[in-house]
PDB file of C-alpha atoms in Angstrom:
ATOM      1  CA  UNK A1079      79.793   5.758 -49.112  1.00 43.00           C
ATOM      2  CA  UNK A1080      76.616   6.412 -47.571  1.00 43.00           C
ATOM      3  CA  UNK A1081      73.544   5.689 -49.781  1.00 44.00           C
ATOM      4  CA  UNK A1082      72.902   9.764 -49.314  1.00 47.00           C
ATOM      5  CA  UNK A1083      76.308  10.213 -50.081  1.00 55.00           C
ATOM      6  CA  UNK A1084      76.366   7.759 -53.397  1.00 52.00           C
ATOM      7  CA  UNK A1085      72.896   9.691 -54.731  1.00 64.00           C
ATOM      8  CA  UNK A1086      74.699  12.771 -54.207  1.00 74.00           C
ATOM      9  CA  UNK A1087      77.120  11.282 -56.589  1.00 69.00           C
ATOM     10  CA  UNK A1088      75.235   9.548 -59.101  1.00 72.00           C
ATOM     11  CA  UNK A1089      73.512  13.252 -59.864  1.00 82.00           C
ATOM     12  CA  UNK A1090      76.187  15.041 -59.615  1.00 82.00           C
ATOM     13  CA  UNK A1091      77.649  11.923 -62.306  1.00 79.00           C
ATOM     14  CA  UNK A1092      74.846  12.801 -64.216  1.00 84.00           C
ATOM     15  CA  UNK A1093      74.202  16.106 -64.843  1.00 88.00           C
ATOM     16  CA  UNK A1094      77.603  15.491 -67.622  1.00 88.00           C
ATOM     17  CA  UNK A1095      76.575  15.422 -71.422  1.00 92.00           C
ATOM     18  CA  UNK A1096      78.151  12.258 -71.713  1.00 90.00           C
ATOM     19  CA  UNK A1097      77.351  12.119 -75.206  1.00 93.00           C
ATOM     20  CA  UNK A1098      79.267  15.333 -75.599  1.00 93.00           C
ATOM     21  CA  UNK A1099      82.314  13.721 -73.161  1.00 89.00           C
ATOM     22  CA  UNK A1100      82.177  10.657 -75.750  1.00 89.00           C
ATOM     23  CA  UNK A1101      82.121  13.210 -78.905  1.00 91.00           C
ATOM     24  CA  UNK A1102      85.274  15.024 -77.582  1.00 88.00           C
ATOM     25  CA  UNK A1103      87.186  11.863 -76.086  1.00 83.00           C
ATOM     26  CA  UNK A1104      86.818  10.383 -79.184  1.00 84.00           C
ATOM     27  CA  UNK A1105      87.613  13.380 -81.274  1.00 84.00           C
ATOM     28  CA  UNK A1106      90.717  14.890 -79.070  1.00 82.00           C
ATOM     29  CA  UNK A1107      91.105  12.111 -75.862  1.00 81.00           C
ATOM     30  CA  UNK A1108      89.652  14.087 -73.595  1.00 82.00           C
ATOM     31  CA  UNK A1109      86.902  15.841 -71.965  1.00 85.00           C
ATOM     32  CA  UNK A1110      85.852  18.353 -69.340  1.00 84.00           C
ATOM     33  CA  UNK A1111      82.984  17.282 -66.727  1.00 86.00           C
ATOM     34  CA  UNK A1112      81.399  19.501 -65.079  1.00 86.00           C
ATOM     35  CA  UNK A1113      81.961  20.424 -61.498  1.00 84.00           C
ATOM     36  CA  UNK A1114      82.165  17.061 -59.207  1.00 79.00           C
ATOM     37  CA  UNK A1115      83.655  18.367 -55.510  1.00 80.00           C
ATOM     38  CA  UNK A1116      82.145  21.517 -53.605  1.00 82.00           C
ATOM     39  CA  UNK A1117      85.166  23.319 -52.276  1.00 83.00           C
ATOM     40  CA  UNK A1118      84.208  21.873 -48.827  1.00 85.00           C
ATOM     41  CA  UNK A1119      85.231  18.461 -50.508  1.00 81.00           C
ATOM     42  CA  UNK A1120      87.975  19.738 -52.255  1.00 79.00           C
ATOM     43  CA  UNK A1121      89.854  21.625 -49.372  1.00 83.00           C
ATOM     44  CA  UNK A1122      88.714  17.782 -46.909  1.00 84.00           C
ATOM     45  CA  UNK A1123      90.134  15.708 -50.034  1.00 81.00           C
ATOM     46  CA  UNK A1124      93.354  18.045 -50.245  1.00 82.00           C
ATOM     47  CA  UNK A1125      94.040  17.965 -46.694  1.00 86.00           C
ATOM     48  CA  UNK A1126      94.231  13.676 -47.175  1.00 87.00           C
ATOM     49  CA  UNK A1127      97.716  14.735 -49.357  1.00 84.00           C
ATOM     50  CA  UNK A1128      99.618  14.429 -45.977  1.00 87.00           C
ATOM     51  CA  UNK A1129      98.355  11.527 -44.390  1.00 89.00           C
ATOM     52  CA  UNK A1130     100.587   8.594 -45.558  1.00 89.00           C
ATOM     53  CA  UNK A1131      98.466   5.717 -44.192  1.00 87.00           C
ATOM     54  CA  UNK A1132      95.937   6.482 -46.971  1.00 82.00           C
ATOM     55  CA  UNK A1133      97.908   5.542 -49.643  1.00 84.00           C
ATOM     56  CA  UNK A1134      99.872   2.590 -51.291  1.00 83.00           C
ATOM     57  CA  UNK A1135     102.269   4.452 -53.100  1.00 82.00           C
ATOM     58  CA  UNK A1136     104.208   7.384 -54.131  1.00 81.00           C
ATOM     59  CA  UNK A1137     105.348   7.959 -57.210  1.00 78.00           C
ATOM     60  CA  UNK A1138     109.114  10.586 -57.581  1.00 78.00           C
ATOM     61  CA  UNK A1139     107.712  12.320 -60.862  1.00 69.00           C
ATOM     62  CA  UNK A1140     111.284  13.352 -61.970  1.00 74.00           C
ATOM     63  CA  UNK A1141     112.856  10.168 -61.532  1.00 77.00           C
ATOM     64  CA  UNK A1142     110.534   8.608 -64.328  1.00 67.00           C
ATOM     65  CA  UNK A1143     111.311  12.008 -66.179  1.00 68.00           C
ATOM     66  CA  UNK A1144     107.868  12.475 -66.471  1.00 66.00           C
ATOM     67  CA  UNK A1145     108.787  16.480 -64.867  1.00 66.00           C
ATOM     68  CA  UNK A1146     109.870  17.514 -61.295  1.00 68.00           C
ATOM     69  CA  UNK A1147     106.960  16.682 -57.824  1.00 72.00           C
ATOM     70  CA  UNK A1148     104.527  13.743 -56.986  1.00 79.00           C
ATOM     71  CA  UNK A1149     101.841  11.607 -57.246  1.00 77.00           C
ATOM     72  CA  UNK A1150     100.384   9.196 -54.971  1.00 76.00           C
ATOM     73  CA  UNK A1151      97.799   6.743 -55.644  1.00 77.00           C
ATOM     74  CA  UNK A1152      95.483   5.798 -52.821  1.00 76.00           C
ATOM     75  CA  UNK A1153      95.051   2.872 -50.632  1.00 73.00           C
ATOM     76  CA  UNK A1154      91.754   0.951 -50.641  1.00 65.00           C
ATOM     77  CA  UNK A1155      88.617   2.532 -50.245  1.00 62.00           C
ATOM     78  CA  UNK A1156      89.202   5.484 -52.072  1.00 59.00           C
ATOM     79  CA  UNK A1157      88.033   8.085 -50.998  1.00 60.00           C
ATOM     80  CA  UNK A1158      85.640   9.960 -53.397  1.00 51.00           C
ATOM     81  CA  UNK A1159      87.210  11.453 -56.531  1.00 46.00           C
ATOM     82  CA  UNK A1160      88.766  14.425 -58.659  1.00 36.00           C
ATOM     83  CA  UNK A1161      90.392  17.255 -56.748  1.00 33.00           C
ATOM     84  CA  UNK A1162      91.066  20.564 -58.157  1.00 33.00           C
ATOM     85  CA  UNK A1163      92.668  23.567 -56.505  1.00 34.00           C
ATOM     86  CA  UNK A1164      91.078  27.168 -57.750  1.00 39.00           C
ATOM     87  CA  UNK A1165      93.193  28.242 -61.033  1.00 48.00           C
ATOM     88  CA  UNK A1166      94.853  31.345 -60.528  1.00 52.00           C
ATOM     89  CA  UNK A1167      93.932  31.635 -56.402  1.00 55.00           C
ATOM     90  CA  UNK A1168      95.716  28.915 -55.233  1.00 66.00           C
ATOM     91  CA  UNK A1169      98.190  27.927 -58.484  1.00 67.00           C
ATOM     92  CA  UNK A1170      99.174  29.020 -61.453  1.00 78.00           C
ATOM     93  CA  UNK A1171      99.981  27.242 -64.400  1.00 79.00           C
ATOM     94  CA  UNK A1172      99.376  23.031 -64.414  1.00 81.00           C
ATOM     95  CA  UNK A1173      96.813  23.330 -67.424  1.00 87.00           C
ATOM     96  CA  UNK A1174      95.975  19.266 -68.463  1.00 85.00           C
ATOM     97  CA  UNK A1175      97.756  18.769 -71.654  1.00 87.00           C
ATOM     98  CA  UNK A1176      96.565  15.643 -74.647  1.00 87.00           C
ATOM     99  CA  UNK A1177      99.641  15.144 -76.864  1.00 89.00           C
ATOM    100  CA  UNK A1178      98.733  13.096 -80.065  1.00 89.00           C
ATOM    101  CA  UNK A1179     100.831  11.943 -82.219  1.00 87.00           C
ATOM    102  CA  UNK A1180      99.938  11.991 -85.707  1.00 82.00           C
ATOM    103  CA  UNK A1181     101.717  10.199 -88.466  1.00 77.00           C
ATOM    104  CA  UNK A1182     103.332  12.062 -91.090  1.00 79.00           C
ATOM    105  CA  UNK A1183     102.223  14.850 -89.414  1.00 82.00           C
ATOM    106  CA  UNK A1184     103.041  17.506 -87.023  1.00 88.00           C
ATOM    107  CA  UNK A1185     101.871  16.459 -83.007  1.00 87.00           C
ATOM    108  CA  UNK A1186      98.487  18.299 -82.046  1.00 87.00           C
ATOM    109  CA  UNK A1187      98.188  19.502 -78.148  1.00 89.00           C
ATOM    110  CA  UNK A1188      95.497  20.776 -76.440  1.00 89.00           C
ATOM    111  CA  UNK A1189      95.833  22.699 -72.763  1.00 89.00           C
ATOM    112  CA  UNK A1190      92.877  22.977 -70.554  1.00 88.00           C
ATOM    113  CA  UNK A1191      92.846  24.358 -67.119  1.00 86.00           C
ATOM    114  CA  UNK A1192      89.933  22.632 -64.931  1.00 82.00           C
ATOM    115  CA  UNK A1193      87.675  24.880 -62.825  1.00 80.00           C
ATOM    116  CA  UNK A1194      87.694  24.532 -59.050  1.00 75.00           C
ATOM    117  CA  UNK A1195      85.864  20.802 -58.541  1.00 74.00           C
ATOM    118  CA  UNK A1196      85.179  19.765 -62.057  1.00 80.00           C
ATOM    119  CA  UNK A1197      85.957  16.776 -63.719  1.00 79.00           C
ATOM    120  CA  UNK A1198      88.350  15.082 -66.465  1.00 83.00           C
ATOM    121  CA  UNK A1199      88.011  12.380 -68.109  1.00 82.00           C
ATOM    122  CA  UNK A1200      91.228  10.746 -71.058  1.00 83.00           C
ATOM    123  CA  UNK A1201      92.596   8.128 -72.287  1.00 84.00           C
ATOM    124  CA  UNK A1202      96.008   7.026 -71.090  1.00 79.00           C
ATOM    125  CA  UNK A1203      97.272   5.682 -74.360  1.00 85.00           C
ATOM    126  CA  UNK A1204      95.024   5.665 -78.101  1.00 86.00           C
ATOM    127  CA  UNK A1205      92.165   7.534 -79.383  1.00 85.00           C
ATOM    128  CA  UNK A1206      90.228   5.864 -82.087  1.00 85.00           C
ATOM    129  CA  UNK A1207      90.686   7.956 -85.799  1.00 84.00           C
ATOM    130  CA  UNK A1208      89.559   7.490 -89.061  1.00 84.00           C
ATOM    131  CA  UNK A1209      91.880   6.425 -91.764  1.00 85.00           C
ATOM    132  CA  UNK A1210      91.639   5.945 -95.493  1.00 87.00           C
ATOM    133  CA  UNK A1211      91.724   2.102 -94.518  1.00 89.00           C
ATOM    134  CA  UNK A1212      89.055   2.234 -92.056  1.00 91.00           C
ATOM    135  CA  UNK A1213      90.219   2.925 -87.819  1.00 89.00           C
ATOM    136  CA  UNK A1214      93.642   3.150 -86.676  1.00 86.00           C
ATOM    137  CA  UNK A1215      95.090   3.854 -83.011  1.00 88.00           C
ATOM    138  CA  UNK A1216      96.344   7.289 -82.431  1.00 87.00           C
ATOM    139  CA  UNK A1217      98.624   7.858 -79.348  1.00 91.00           C
ATOM    140  CA  UNK A1218      97.851  10.710 -77.044  1.00 88.00           C
ATOM    141  CA  UNK A1219     100.179  11.279 -74.027  1.00 88.00           C
ATOM    142  CA  UNK A1220      99.330  12.860 -71.037  1.00 84.00           C
ATOM    143  CA  UNK A1221     100.372  15.357 -68.333  1.00 83.00           C
ATOM    144  CA  UNK A1222     100.391  18.834 -66.765  1.00 82.00           C
ATOM    145  CA  UNK A1223     102.179  22.358 -67.997  1.00 83.00           C
ATOM    146  CA  UNK A1224     104.068  24.082 -65.646  1.00 80.00           C
ATOM    147  CA  UNK A1225     102.865  25.212 -62.598  1.00 78.00           C
ATOM    148  CA  UNK A1226     104.176  29.249 -62.373  1.00 80.00           C
ATOM    149  CA  UNK A1227     103.013  29.572 -58.927  1.00 81.00           C
ATOM    150  CA  UNK A1228     101.217  28.135 -55.501  1.00 78.00           C
ATOM    151  CA  UNK A1229     100.755  23.782 -55.208  1.00 76.00           C
ATOM    152  CA  UNK A1230      98.804  22.103 -57.146  1.00 75.00           C
ATOM    153  CA  UNK A1231      96.519  19.128 -56.257  1.00 71.00           C
ATOM    154  CA  UNK A1232      94.804  17.006 -58.153  1.00 71.00           C
ATOM    155  CA  UNK A1233      93.153  13.626 -57.159  1.00 64.00           C
ATOM    156  CA  UNK A1234      92.743  11.567 -60.185  1.00 64.00           C
ATOM    157  CA  UNK A1235      90.310   7.614 -60.313  1.00 63.00           C
ATOM    158  CA  UNK A1236      92.021   5.628 -62.510  1.00 64.00           C
ATOM    159  CA  UNK A1237      89.577   3.626 -64.206  1.00 64.00           C
ATOM    160  CA  UNK A1238      91.926   0.070 -64.962  1.00 62.00           C
ATOM    161  CA  UNK A1239      92.999   0.729 -61.337  1.00 56.00           C
ATOM    162  CA  UNK A1240      89.589   1.269 -59.959  1.00 47.00           C
ATOM    163  CA  UNK A1241      88.113  -2.565 -60.476  1.00 44.00           C
TER     164      UNK A1241
END
């Protein structure tokens, strides 16, 4: 990544309200970020999906009972992050889902429709919850709602994999 590109990304990421994102992460397990990709950048990343040589593995979701479709892990070096197609234009459905399992209570779910080019940061396991005895870990699952029409492509940066 060139210095100019790195500076552009730093400015885009800096536009996020990180205090609000941290609050939403603590409260809900996820937070919508500002637009990170232009339409052209999103298209360029989407076009990489057909190039097997840039991925280290492909996961068949139905094989693992994650739903239908597939996801792929980029090989290093990673391309610039997170692509989301235009909801309602390229596809319908495909909202990002978070479900928190609560002890002795109903699970609580949220659905977020990501605008084109925006980022989303979420927990992949637990979020902190205040309890009568202090703090506890609330299990949070994530996924995507059914695609009703079209195709949905997403590129994700897995932070525990990025180091």
